[in-house]
Short mmCIF file of C-alpha atoms in Angstrom, two decimals:
data_model
loop_
_atom_site.label_atom_id
_atom_site.label_comp_id
_atom_site.label_asym_id
_atom_site.label_seq_id
_atom_site.Cartn_x
_atom_site.Cartn_y
_atom_site.Cartn_z
CA MET A 1 -23.46 -25.70 33.89
CA ASP A 2 -26.32 -24.37 31.76
CA VAL A 3 -26.30 -21.17 29.72
CA ILE A 4 -27.92 -18.99 32.40
CA ASN A 5 -25.39 -20.10 35.01
CA LEU A 6 -22.57 -19.57 32.53
CA GLN A 7 -23.82 -16.05 31.78
CA GLU A 8 -24.18 -15.22 35.48
CA GLU A 9 -20.69 -16.56 36.17
CA LEU A 10 -19.30 -14.44 33.34
CA ASP A 11 -21.02 -11.29 34.65
CA LYS A 12 -19.77 -11.99 38.17
CA ARG A 13 -16.18 -12.51 37.02
CA LEU A 14 -16.31 -9.38 34.85
CA GLN A 15 -17.27 -7.36 37.93
CA GLN A 16 -14.76 -9.07 40.21
CA ARG A 17 -11.89 -8.48 37.81
CA GLN A 18 -13.11 -4.94 37.04
CA ALA A 19 -13.18 -5.45 33.30
CA ARG A 20 -13.90 -2.36 31.24
CA GLU A 21 -17.23 -2.39 29.43
CA THR A 22 -15.94 -0.71 26.28
CA GLY A 23 -12.69 -0.38 24.40
CA ILE A 24 -9.79 -2.78 24.45
CA CYS A 25 -9.66 -4.67 27.73
CA PRO A 26 -7.41 -7.73 28.12
CA VAL A 27 -9.35 -8.90 31.19
CA ARG A 28 -12.67 -8.81 29.33
CA GLU A 29 -11.08 -10.53 26.34
CA GLU A 30 -9.71 -13.32 28.54
CA LEU A 31 -13.01 -13.88 30.37
CA TYR A 32 -15.04 -13.98 27.16
CA SER A 33 -12.51 -16.37 25.66
CA GLN A 34 -12.82 -18.69 28.66
CA THR A 35 -16.61 -18.50 28.47
CA PHE A 36 -16.60 -19.26 24.76
CA ASP A 37 -14.30 -22.23 25.36
CA GLU A 38 -16.69 -23.53 28.01
CA LEU A 39 -19.63 -23.01 25.67
CA ILE A 40 -17.80 -24.97 22.96
CA ARG A 41 -17.10 -27.75 25.47
CA GLN A 42 -20.78 -27.95 26.41
CA VAL A 43 -21.94 -27.95 22.79
CA THR A 44 -19.36 -30.61 21.88
CA ILE A 45 -20.75 -32.94 24.56
CA ASN A 46 -24.18 -32.81 22.90
CA CYS A 47 -23.04 -32.65 19.27
CA ALA A 48 -19.41 -33.24 18.30
CA GLU A 49 -19.87 -31.78 14.79
CA ARG A 50 -21.23 -28.48 16.14
CA GLY A 51 -18.44 -28.35 18.67
CA LEU A 52 -15.81 -28.85 15.98
CA LEU A 53 -17.39 -26.14 13.84
CA LEU A 54 -17.39 -23.75 16.80
CA LEU A 55 -13.71 -24.57 17.38
CA ARG A 56 -12.95 -23.64 13.77
CA VAL A 57 -14.91 -20.40 14.12
CA ARG A 58 -13.10 -19.57 17.37
CA ASP A 59 -9.69 -20.26 15.86
CA GLU A 60 -10.49 -18.17 12.78
CA ILE A 61 -11.63 -15.26 14.96
CA ARG A 62 -8.43 -15.48 17.00
CA MET A 63 -6.28 -15.48 13.86
CA THR A 64 -8.21 -12.49 12.47
CA ILE A 65 -7.79 -10.56 15.71
CA ALA A 66 -4.07 -11.38 15.77
CA ALA A 67 -3.75 -10.15 12.18
CA TYR A 68 -5.52 -6.90 13.06
CA GLN A 69 -3.26 -6.43 16.09
CA THR A 70 -0.18 -6.93 13.93
CA LEU A 71 -1.54 -4.55 11.32
CA TYR A 72 -2.30 -1.95 14.00
CA GLU A 73 1.17 -2.24 15.54
CA SER A 74 2.92 -1.95 12.18
CA SER A 75 0.78 1.05 11.20
CA VAL A 76 1.63 2.78 14.49
CA ALA A 77 5.33 2.11 13.90
CA PHE A 78 5.01 3.40 10.32
CA GLY A 79 3.27 6.54 11.57
CA MET A 80 6.01 7.15 14.12
CA ARG A 81 8.72 6.73 11.48
CA LYS A 82 6.93 9.16 9.17
CA ALA A 83 6.49 11.69 11.99
CA LEU A 84 10.21 11.49 12.80
CA GLN A 85 11.10 11.86 9.12
CA ALA A 86 8.82 14.90 8.85
CA GLU A 87 10.40 16.44 11.93
CA GLN A 88 13.88 15.84 10.51
CA GLY A 89 12.78 17.28 7.17
CA LYS A 90 11.38 20.35 8.91
CA SER A 91 14.65 20.84 10.78
CA ASP A 92 16.62 20.51 7.54
CA LEU A 93 14.38 23.08 5.83
CA GLU A 94 14.71 25.50 8.74
CA ASN A 95 18.51 25.20 8.52
CA ARG A 96 18.33 25.80 4.78
CA ILE A 97 16.23 28.94 5.35
CA VAL A 98 18.84 30.31 7.76
CA GLN A 99 21.59 29.54 5.24
CA LEU A 100 19.71 31.21 2.36
CA GLU A 101 18.90 34.29 4.46
CA SER A 102 22.60 34.62 5.28
CA GLU A 103 23.51 34.31 1.60
CA LYS A 104 20.87 36.91 0.76
CA LYS A 105 22.37 39.37 3.26
CA ASP A 106 25.83 38.77 1.80
CA LEU A 107 24.54 39.42 -1.71
CA GLU A 108 22.73 42.58 -0.57
CA ARG A 109 26.00 43.79 0.97
CA GLN A 110 27.82 43.08 -2.27
CA ILE A 111 25.17 45.06 -4.17
CA GLN A 112 25.63 48.01 -1.84
CA ASP A 113 29.40 47.80 -2.19
CA LEU A 114 29.11 47.71 -5.97
CA LYS A 115 26.74 50.71 -5.93
CA VAL A 116 29.31 52.66 -3.91
CA VAL A 117 32.06 51.70 -6.37
CA MET A 118 29.86 52.72 -9.31
CA GLN A 119 29.11 56.12 -7.73
CA HIS A 120 32.83 56.77 -7.37
CA CYS A 121 33.38 55.88 -11.01
CA TYR A 122 30.96 58.57 -12.23
#
């Protein structure tokens, strides 16, 4: 299978499987991976050294992508934890505000009571 046939086959399979053209698409990723593997196979038949180098490049790319996926997932989890902590902190602060406002009202009442007592003393 030459390069043109390989490219046509890839395009046909992308359409058949309805792969998205942009963004993250597992179908597109799988089809390109299969095509790259076939390309490596074809190159290896003609030149084993080039084929081995392409295998190393492919494996390095896969490891890099896996590392980025792990990093993304852990950053999303971290963001969710921080959002939950912020929400909890907000709730705690709102409760503290209610408590302080209640204490303020009590103190204002005490002030009024003391003013009344002072007026009776004079």
